[in-house]
PDB file of C-alpha atoms and ligand atoms in Angstrom:
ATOM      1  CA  UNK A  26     -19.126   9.078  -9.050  1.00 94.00           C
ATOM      2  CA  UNK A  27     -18.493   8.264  -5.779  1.00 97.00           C
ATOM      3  CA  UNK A  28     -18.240  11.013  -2.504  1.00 98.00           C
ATOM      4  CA  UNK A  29     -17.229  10.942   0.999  1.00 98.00           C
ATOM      5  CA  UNK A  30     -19.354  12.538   3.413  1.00 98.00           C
ATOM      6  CA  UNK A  31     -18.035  13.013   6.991  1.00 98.00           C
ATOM      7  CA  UNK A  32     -19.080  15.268   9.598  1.00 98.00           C
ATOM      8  CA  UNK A  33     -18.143  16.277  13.122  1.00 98.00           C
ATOM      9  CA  UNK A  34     -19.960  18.405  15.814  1.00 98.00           C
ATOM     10  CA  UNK A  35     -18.717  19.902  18.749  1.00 98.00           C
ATOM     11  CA  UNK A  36     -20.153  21.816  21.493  1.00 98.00           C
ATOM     12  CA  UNK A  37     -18.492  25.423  22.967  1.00 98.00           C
ATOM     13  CA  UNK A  38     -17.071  25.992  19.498  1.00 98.00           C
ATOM     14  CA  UNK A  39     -15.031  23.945  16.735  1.00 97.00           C
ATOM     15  CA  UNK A  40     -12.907  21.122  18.062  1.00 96.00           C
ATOM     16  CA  UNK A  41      -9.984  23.271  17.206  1.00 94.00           C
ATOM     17  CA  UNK A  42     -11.384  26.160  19.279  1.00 95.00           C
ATOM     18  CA  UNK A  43     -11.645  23.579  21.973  1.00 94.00           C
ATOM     19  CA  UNK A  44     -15.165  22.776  21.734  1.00 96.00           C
ATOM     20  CA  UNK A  45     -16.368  19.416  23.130  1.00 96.00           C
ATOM     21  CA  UNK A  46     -16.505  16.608  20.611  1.00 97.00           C
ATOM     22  CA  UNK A  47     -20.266  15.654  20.329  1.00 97.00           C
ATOM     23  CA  UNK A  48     -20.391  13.748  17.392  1.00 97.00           C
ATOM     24  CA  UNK A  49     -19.125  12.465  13.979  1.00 97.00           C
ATOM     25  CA  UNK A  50     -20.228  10.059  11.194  1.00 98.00           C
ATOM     26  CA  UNK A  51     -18.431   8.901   8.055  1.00 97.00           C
ATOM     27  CA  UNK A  52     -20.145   7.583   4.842  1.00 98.00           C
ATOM     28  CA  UNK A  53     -19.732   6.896   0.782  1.00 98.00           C
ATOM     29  CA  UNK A  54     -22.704   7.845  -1.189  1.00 98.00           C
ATOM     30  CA  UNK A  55     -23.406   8.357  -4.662  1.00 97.00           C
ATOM     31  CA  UNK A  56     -24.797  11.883  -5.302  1.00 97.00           C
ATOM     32  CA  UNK A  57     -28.133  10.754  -5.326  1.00 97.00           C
ATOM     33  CA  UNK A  58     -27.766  10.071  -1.567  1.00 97.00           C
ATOM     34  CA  UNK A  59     -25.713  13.217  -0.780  1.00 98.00           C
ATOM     35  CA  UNK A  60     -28.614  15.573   0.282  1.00 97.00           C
ATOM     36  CA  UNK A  61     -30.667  13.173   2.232  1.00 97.00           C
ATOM     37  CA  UNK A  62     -27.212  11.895   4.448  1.00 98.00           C
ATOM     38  CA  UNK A  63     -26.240  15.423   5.420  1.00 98.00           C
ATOM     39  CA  UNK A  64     -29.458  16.239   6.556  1.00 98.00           C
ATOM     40  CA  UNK A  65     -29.174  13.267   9.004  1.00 98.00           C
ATOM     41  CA  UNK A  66     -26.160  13.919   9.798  1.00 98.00           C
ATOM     42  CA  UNK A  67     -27.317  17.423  11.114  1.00 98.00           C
ATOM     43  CA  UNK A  68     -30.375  16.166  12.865  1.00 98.00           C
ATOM     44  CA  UNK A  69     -27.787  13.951  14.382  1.00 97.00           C
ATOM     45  CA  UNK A  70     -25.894  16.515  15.865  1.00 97.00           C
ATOM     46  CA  UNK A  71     -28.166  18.332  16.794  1.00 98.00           C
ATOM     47  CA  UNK A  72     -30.277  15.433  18.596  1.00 97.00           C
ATOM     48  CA  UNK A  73     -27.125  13.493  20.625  1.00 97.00           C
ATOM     49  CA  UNK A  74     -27.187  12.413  23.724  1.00 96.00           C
ATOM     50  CA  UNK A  75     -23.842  14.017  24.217  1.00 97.00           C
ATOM     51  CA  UNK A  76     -25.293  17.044  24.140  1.00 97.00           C
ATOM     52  CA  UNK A  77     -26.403  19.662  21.124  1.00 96.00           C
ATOM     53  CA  UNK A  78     -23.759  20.562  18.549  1.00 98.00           C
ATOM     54  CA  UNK A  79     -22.882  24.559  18.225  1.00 98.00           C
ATOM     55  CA  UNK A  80     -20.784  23.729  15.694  1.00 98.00           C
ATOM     56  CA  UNK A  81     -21.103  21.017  12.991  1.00 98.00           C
ATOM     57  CA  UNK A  82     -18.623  20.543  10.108  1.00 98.00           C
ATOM     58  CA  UNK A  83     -19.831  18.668   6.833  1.00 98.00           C
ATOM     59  CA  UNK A  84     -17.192  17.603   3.793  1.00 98.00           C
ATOM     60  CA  UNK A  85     -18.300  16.342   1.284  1.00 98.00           C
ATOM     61  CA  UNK A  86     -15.394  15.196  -1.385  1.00 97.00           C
ATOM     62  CA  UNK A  87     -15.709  13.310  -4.326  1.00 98.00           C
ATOM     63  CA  UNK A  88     -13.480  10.018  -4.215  1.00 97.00           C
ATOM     64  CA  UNK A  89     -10.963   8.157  -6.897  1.00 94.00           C
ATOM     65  CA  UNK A  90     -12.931   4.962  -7.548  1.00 91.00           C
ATOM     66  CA  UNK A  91      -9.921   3.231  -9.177  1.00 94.00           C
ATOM     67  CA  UNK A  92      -8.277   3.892  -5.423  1.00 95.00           C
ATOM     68  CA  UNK A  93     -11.265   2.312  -3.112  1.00 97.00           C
ATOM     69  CA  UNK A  94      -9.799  -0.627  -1.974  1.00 97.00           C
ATOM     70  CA  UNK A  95     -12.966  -3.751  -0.271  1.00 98.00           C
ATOM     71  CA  UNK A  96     -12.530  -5.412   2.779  1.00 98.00           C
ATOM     72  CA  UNK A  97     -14.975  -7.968   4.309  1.00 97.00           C
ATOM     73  CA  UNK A  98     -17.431  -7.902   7.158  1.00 97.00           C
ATOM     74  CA  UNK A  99     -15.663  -9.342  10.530  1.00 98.00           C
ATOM     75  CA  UNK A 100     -17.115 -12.590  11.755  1.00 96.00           C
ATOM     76  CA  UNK A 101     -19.166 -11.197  15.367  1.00 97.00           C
ATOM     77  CA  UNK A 102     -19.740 -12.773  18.514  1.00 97.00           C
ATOM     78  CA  UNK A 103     -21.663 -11.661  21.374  1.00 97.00           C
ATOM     79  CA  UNK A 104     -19.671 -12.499  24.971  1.00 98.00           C
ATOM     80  CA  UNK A 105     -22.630 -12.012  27.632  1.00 97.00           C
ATOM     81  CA  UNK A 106     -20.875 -10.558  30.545  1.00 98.00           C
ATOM     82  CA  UNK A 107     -22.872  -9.947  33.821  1.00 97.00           C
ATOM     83  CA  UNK A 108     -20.806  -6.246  34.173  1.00 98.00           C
ATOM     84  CA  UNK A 109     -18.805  -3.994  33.255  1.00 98.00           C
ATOM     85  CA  UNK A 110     -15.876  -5.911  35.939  1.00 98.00           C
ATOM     86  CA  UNK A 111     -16.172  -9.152  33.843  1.00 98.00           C
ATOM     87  CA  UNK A 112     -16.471  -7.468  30.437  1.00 98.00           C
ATOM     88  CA  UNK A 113     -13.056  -5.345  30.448  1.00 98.00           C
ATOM     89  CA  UNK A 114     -11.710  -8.764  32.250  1.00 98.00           C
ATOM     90  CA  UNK A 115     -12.969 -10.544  29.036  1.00 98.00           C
ATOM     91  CA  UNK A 116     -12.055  -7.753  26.499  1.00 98.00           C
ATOM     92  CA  UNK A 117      -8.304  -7.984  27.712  1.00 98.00           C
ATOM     93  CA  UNK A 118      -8.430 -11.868  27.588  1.00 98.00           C
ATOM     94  CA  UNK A 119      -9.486 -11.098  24.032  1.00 98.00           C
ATOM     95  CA  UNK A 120      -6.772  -8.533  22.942  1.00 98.00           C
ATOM     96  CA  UNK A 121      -4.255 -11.045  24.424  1.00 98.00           C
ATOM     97  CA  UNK A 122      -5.189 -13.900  22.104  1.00 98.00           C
ATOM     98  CA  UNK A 123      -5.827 -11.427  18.992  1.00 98.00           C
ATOM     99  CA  UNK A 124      -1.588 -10.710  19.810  1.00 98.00           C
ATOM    100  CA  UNK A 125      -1.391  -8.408  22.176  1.00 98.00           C
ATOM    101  CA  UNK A 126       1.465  -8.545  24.820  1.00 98.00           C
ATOM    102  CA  UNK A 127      -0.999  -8.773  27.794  1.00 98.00           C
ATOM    103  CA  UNK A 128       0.744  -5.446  29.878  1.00 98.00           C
ATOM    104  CA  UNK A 129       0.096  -3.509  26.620  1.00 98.00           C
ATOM    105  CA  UNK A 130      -3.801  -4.739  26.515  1.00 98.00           C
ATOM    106  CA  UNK A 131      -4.004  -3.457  30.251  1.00 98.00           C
ATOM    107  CA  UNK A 132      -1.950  -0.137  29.680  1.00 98.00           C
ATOM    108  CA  UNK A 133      -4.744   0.140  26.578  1.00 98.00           C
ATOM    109  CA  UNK A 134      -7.607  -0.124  29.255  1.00 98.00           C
ATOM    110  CA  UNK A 135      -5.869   1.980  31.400  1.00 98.00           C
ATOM    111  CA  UNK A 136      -5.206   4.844  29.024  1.00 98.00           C
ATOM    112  CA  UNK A 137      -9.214   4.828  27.807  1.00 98.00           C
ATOM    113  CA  UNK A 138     -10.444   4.719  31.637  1.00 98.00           C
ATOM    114  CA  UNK A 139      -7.663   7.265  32.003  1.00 97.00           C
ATOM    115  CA  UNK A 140      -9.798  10.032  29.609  1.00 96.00           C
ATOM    116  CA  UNK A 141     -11.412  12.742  31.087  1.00 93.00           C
ATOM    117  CA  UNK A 142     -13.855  13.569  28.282  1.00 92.00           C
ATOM    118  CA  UNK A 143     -13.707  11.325  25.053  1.00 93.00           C
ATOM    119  CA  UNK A 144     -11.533  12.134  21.799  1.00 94.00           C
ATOM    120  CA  UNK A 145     -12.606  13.075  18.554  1.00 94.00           C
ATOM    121  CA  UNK A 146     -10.372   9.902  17.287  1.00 97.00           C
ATOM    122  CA  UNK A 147      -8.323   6.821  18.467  1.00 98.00           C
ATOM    123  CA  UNK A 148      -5.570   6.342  19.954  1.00 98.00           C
ATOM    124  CA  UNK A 149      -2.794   4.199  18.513  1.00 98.00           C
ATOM    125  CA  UNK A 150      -1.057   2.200  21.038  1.00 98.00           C
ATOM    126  CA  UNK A 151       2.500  -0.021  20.544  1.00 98.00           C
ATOM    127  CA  UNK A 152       1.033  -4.257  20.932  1.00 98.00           C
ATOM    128  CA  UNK A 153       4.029  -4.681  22.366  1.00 98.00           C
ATOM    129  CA  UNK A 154       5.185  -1.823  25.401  1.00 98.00           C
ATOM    130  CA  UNK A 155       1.531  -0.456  25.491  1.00 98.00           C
ATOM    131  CA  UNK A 156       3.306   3.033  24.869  1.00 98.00           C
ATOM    132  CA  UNK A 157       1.383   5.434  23.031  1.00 98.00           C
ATOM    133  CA  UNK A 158       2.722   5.913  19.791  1.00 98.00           C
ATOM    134  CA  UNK A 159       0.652   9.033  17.939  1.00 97.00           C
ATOM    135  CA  UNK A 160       1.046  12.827  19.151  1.00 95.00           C
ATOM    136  CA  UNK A 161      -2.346  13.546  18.290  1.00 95.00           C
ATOM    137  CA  UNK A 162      -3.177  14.693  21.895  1.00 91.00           C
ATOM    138  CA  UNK A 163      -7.262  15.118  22.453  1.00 91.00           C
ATOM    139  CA  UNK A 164      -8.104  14.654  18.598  1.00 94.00           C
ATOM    140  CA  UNK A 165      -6.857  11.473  18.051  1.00 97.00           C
ATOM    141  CA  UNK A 166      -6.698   9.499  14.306  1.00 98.00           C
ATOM    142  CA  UNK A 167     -10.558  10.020  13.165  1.00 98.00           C
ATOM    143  CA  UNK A 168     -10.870   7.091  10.782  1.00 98.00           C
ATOM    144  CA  UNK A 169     -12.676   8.040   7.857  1.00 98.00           C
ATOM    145  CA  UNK A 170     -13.758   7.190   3.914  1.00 98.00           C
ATOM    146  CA  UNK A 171     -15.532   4.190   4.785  1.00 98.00           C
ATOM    147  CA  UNK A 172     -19.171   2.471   4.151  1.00 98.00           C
ATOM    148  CA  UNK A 173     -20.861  -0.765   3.596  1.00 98.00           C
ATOM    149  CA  UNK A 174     -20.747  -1.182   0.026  1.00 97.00           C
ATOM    150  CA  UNK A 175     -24.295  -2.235   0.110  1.00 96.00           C
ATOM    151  CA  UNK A 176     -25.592  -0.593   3.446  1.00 95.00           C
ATOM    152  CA  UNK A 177     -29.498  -1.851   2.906  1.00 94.00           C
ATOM    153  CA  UNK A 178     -27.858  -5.353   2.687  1.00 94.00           C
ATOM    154  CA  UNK A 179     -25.738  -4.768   5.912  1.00 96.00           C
ATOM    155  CA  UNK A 180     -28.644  -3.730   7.797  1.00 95.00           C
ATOM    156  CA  UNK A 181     -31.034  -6.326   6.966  1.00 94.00           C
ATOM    157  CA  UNK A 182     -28.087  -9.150   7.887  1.00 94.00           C
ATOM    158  CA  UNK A 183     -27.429  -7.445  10.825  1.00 95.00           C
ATOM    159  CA  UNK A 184     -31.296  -7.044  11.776  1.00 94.00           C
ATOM    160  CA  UNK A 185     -32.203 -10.919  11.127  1.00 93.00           C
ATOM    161  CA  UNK A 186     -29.715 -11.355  14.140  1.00 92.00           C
ATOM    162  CA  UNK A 187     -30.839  -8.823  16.543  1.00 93.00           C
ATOM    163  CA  UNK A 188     -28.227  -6.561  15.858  1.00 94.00           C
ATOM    164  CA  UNK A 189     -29.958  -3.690  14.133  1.00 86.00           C
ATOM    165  CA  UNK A 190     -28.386  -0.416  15.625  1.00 93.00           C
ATOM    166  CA  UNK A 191     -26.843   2.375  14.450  1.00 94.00           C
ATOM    167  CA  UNK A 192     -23.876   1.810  16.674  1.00 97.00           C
ATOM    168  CA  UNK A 193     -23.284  -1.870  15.573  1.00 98.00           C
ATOM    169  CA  UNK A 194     -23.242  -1.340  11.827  1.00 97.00           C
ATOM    170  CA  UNK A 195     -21.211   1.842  11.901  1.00 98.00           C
ATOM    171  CA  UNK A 196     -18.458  -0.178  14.403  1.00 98.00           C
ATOM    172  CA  UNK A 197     -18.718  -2.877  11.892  1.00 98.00           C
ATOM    173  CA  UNK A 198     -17.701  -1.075   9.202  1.00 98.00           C
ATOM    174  CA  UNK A 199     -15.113   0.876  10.806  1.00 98.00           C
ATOM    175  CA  UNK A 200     -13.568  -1.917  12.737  1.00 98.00           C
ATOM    176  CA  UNK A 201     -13.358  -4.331   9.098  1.00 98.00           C
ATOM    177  CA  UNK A 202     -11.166  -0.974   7.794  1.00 98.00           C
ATOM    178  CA  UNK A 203      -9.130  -0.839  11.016  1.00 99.00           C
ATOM    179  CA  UNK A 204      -8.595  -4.768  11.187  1.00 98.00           C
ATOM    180  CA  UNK A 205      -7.294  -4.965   7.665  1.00 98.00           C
ATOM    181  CA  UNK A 206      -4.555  -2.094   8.278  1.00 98.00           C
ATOM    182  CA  UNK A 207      -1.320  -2.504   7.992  1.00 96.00           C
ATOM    183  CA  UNK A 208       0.060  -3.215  11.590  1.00 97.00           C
ATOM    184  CA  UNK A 209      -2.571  -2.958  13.077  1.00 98.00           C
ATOM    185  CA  UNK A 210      -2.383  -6.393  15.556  1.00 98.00           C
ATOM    186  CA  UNK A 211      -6.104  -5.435  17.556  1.00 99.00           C
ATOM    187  CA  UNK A 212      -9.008  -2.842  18.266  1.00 99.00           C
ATOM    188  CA  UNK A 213     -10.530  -1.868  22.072  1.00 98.00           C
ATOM    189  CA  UNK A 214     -13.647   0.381  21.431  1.00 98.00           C
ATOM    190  CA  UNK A 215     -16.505   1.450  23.921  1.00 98.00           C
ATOM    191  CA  UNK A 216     -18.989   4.555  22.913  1.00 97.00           C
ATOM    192  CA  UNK A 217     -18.871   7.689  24.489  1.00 97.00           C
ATOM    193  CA  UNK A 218     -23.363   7.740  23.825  1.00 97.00           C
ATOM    194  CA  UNK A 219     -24.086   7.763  28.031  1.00 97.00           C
ATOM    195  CA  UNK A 220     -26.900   5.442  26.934  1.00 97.00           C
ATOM    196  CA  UNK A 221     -24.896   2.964  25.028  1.00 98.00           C
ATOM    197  CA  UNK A 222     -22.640   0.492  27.202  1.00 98.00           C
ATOM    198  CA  UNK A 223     -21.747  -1.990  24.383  1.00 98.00           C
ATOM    199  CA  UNK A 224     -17.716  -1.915  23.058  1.00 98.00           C
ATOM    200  CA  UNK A 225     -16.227  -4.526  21.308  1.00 98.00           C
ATOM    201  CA  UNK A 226     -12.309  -6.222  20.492  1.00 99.00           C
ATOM    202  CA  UNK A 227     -11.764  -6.631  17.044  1.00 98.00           C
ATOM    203  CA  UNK A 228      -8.933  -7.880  14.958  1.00 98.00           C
ATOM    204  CA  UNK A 229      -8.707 -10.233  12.126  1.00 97.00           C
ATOM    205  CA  UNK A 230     -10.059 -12.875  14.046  1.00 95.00           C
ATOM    206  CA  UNK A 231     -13.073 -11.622  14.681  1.00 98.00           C
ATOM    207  CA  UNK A 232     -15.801  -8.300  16.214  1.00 98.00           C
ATOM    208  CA  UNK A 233     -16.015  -9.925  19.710  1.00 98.00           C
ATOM    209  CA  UNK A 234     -18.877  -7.433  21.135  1.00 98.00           C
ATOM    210  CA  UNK A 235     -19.221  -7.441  25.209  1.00 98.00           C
ATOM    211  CA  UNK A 236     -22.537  -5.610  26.315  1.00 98.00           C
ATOM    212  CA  UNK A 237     -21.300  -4.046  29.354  1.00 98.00           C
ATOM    213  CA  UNK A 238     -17.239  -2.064  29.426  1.00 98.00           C
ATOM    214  CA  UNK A 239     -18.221   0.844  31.014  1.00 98.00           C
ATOM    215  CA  UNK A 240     -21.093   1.917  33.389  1.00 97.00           C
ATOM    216  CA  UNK A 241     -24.581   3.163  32.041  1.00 98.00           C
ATOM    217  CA  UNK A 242     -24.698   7.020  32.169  1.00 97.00           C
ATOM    218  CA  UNK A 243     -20.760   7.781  31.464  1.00 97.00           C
ATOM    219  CA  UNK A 244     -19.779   9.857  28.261  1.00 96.00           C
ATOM    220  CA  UNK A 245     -16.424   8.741  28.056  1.00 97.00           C
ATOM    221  CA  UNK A 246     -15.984   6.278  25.070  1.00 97.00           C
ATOM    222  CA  UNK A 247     -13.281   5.744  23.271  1.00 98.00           C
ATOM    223  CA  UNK A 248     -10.971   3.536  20.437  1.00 98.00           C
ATOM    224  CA  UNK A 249      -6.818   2.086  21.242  1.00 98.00           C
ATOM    225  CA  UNK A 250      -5.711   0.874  17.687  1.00 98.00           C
ATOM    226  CA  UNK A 251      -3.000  -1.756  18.645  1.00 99.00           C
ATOM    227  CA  UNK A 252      -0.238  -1.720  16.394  1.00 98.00           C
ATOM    228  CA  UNK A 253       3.042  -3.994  15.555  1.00 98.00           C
ATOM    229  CA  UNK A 254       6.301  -2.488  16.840  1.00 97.00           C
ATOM    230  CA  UNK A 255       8.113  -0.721  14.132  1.00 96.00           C
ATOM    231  CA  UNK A 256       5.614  -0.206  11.992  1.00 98.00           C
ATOM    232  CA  UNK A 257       5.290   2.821   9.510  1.00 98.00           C
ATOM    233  CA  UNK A 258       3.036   5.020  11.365  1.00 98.00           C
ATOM    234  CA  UNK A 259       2.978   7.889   8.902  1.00 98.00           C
ATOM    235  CA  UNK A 260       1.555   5.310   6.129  1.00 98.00           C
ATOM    236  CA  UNK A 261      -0.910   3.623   8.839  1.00 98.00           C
ATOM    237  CA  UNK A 262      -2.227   7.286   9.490  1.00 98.00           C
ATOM    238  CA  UNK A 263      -2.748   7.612   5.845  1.00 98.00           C
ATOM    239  CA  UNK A 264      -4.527   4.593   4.971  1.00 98.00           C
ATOM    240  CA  UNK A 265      -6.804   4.813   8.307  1.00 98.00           C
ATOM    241  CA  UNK A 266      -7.935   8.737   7.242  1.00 98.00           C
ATOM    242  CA  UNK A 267      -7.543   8.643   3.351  1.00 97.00           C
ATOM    243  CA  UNK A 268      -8.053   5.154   1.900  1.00 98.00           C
ATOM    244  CA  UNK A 269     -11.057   4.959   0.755  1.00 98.00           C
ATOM    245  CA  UNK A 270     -12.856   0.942   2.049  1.00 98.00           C
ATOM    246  CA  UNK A 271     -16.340  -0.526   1.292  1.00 98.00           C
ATOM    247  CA  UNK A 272     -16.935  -3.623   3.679  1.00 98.00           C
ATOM    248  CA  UNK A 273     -18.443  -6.376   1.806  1.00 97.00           C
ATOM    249  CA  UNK A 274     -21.096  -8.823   3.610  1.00 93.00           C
ATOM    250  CA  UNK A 275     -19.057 -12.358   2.906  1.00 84.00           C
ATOM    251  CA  UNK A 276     -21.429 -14.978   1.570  1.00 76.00           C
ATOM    252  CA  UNK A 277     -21.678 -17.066   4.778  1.00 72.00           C
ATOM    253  CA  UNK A 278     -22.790 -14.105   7.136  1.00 76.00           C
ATOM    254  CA  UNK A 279     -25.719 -12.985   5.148  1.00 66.00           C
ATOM    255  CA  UNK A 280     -27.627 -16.841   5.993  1.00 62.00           C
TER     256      UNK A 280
HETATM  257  N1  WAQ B 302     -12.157   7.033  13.963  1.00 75.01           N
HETATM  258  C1  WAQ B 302     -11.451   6.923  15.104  1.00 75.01           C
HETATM  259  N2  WAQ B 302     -12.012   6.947  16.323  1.00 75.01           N
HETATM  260  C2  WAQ B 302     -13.343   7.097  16.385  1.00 75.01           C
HETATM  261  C3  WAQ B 302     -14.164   7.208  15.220  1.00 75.01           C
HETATM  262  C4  WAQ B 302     -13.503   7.181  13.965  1.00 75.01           C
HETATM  263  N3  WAQ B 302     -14.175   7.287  12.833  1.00 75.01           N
HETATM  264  N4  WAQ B 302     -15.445   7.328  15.613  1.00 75.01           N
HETATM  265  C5  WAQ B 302     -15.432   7.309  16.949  1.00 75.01           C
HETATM  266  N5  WAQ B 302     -14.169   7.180  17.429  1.00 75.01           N
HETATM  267  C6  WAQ B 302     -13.718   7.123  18.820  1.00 75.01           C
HETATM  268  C7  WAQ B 302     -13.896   8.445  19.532  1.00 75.01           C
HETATM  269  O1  WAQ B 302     -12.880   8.554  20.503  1.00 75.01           O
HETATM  270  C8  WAQ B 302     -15.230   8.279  20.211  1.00 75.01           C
HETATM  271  O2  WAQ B 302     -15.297   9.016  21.405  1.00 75.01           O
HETATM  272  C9  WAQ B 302     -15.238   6.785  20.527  1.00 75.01           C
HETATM  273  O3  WAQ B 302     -14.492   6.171  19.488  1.00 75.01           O
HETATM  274  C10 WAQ B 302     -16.606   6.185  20.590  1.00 75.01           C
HETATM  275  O4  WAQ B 302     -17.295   6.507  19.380  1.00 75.01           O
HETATM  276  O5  WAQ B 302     -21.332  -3.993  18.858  1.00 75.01           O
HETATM  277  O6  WAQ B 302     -20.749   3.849  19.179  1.00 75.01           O
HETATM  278  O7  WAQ B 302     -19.172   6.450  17.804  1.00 75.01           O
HETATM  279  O8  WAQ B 302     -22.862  -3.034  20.121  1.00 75.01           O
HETATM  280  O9  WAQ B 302     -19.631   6.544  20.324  1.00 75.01           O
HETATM  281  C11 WAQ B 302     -19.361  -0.155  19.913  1.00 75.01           C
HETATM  282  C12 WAQ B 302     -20.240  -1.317  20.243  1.00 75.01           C
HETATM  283  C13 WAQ B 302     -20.084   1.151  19.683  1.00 75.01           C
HETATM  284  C14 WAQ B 302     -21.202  -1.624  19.142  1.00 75.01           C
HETATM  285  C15 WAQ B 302     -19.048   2.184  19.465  1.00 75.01           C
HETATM  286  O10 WAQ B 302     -18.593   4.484  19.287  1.00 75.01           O
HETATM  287  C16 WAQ B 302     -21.841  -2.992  19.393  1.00 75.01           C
HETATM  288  C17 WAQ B 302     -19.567   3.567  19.288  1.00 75.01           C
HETATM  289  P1  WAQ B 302     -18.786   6.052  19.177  1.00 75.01           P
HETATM  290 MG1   MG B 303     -19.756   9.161  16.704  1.00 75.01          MG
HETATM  291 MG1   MG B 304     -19.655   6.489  15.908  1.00 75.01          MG
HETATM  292 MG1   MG B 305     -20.569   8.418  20.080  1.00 75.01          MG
END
């Protein structure tokens, strides 16, 4: 049997109460590993730099495993900017050629430089007009029921290439769901961790990271999903919070 285990943490009360969203983390674990991942989780929470959680929420549901669909790892490249200037320049360059009209990849930018305080989810954002196309306000669509499908494997790939963080393998994973949705054209991601200036383009193409796309110190992070005019945005919503994905590690990356 196979369970999802997500959890979100806010500060000044539950995100619905308006409390400030500190922190959230999405896995698929057997029940062996249930006990031991919701005790991190609530160390995690409890530890961000965001601040500390007053209010953390843990779910823990057991999944269909006829329904649990596998998508692959996304080839990644590192672009060295020198700053965060040249690394949004270079992130937009990059949404263009994934498909994105290039006024929507700006009015993207604009709308996550535009937060005052980050969401608890992403925003989804027409490829084409740039026009915001959920009405999900300050929560956003949390993307969830997602894991590596063997995370030990994941990290030890990821740490023979320097890329060991939590931040990179959880992006990984969720950016291989997001890429493979349907209509979904492109991904712009930075974290909202103040310590943590990394954010990344991805699409089918490719995770194109960029070290620097916002300044050292800021906790305002945040995801645009960019999605294919007149798509169905009810059924994208669906897949991106219910389908269950494992990302597998395709042959060729794990060298
Ligand atoms: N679904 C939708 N949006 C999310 C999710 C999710 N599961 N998790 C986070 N977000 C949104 C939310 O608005 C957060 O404020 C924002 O993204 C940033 O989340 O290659 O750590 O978890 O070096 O802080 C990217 C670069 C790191 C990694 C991203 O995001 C690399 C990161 P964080
Ligand atoms: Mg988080
Ligand atoms: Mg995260
Ligand atoms: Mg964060």
């Amino acid at each position: 049997m196979l369970y999802s285990v997500r959890m979100r943490a806010a500060q000044g009360g539950a995100h619905e109460a308006g409390g400030r969203h500190i922190s959230g983390a999405e896995r698929i674990a057997g029940a062996g590993d249930l006990a031991a991942l919701a005790a991190a989780m609530v160390t995690r929470a409890l530890s961000h730099s965001r601040g500390r959680a007053d209010f953390i929420n843990i779910t823990v549901e057991a999944i269909n495993e006829e329904n649990v669909c596998r998508v692959p790892l996304l080839p990644v490249t590192t672009v060295a900017v020198p700053d965060v200037h040249a690394g949004r320049e270079a992130a937009v360059a990059q949404l263009i050629k994934a498909g994105v009209a290039p006024a929507a990849a700006r009015q993207g930018l604009a709308a996550l430089l535009g937060l005052a305080d980050s969401m608890r989810g992403a925003m989804l954002v027409c490829a084409e007009s740039g026009r915001r196309l959920d009405n999900t306000a300050m929560r956003g669509v949390r993307v969830s029921r997602m894991d590596a499908v063997d995370p030990a494997g994941l990290t030890a790939v990821l740490s023979r290439r320097g890329l060991d963080n939590a931040h990179v393998r959880e992006a990984l994973v969720l950016a291989a769901k997001v890429a493979a949705a349907p209509g979904v054209v492109a991904e712009l991601c930075w974290s909202d961790d103040p310590e943590y200036t990394a954010g990344y383009v991805a699409s089918k193409d490719g995770y194109y990271r960029f070290p620097y796309l916002k300044p050292y110190g800021s906790p305002v992070g945040g995801r645009v999903f960019f999605v294919t005019p007149g798509s169905d945005l009810t059924a994208l919503i669906e897949y991106l919070e219910r389908q269950p994905v494992l990302v597998t590690v395709p042959e060729e990356a794990s060298e």
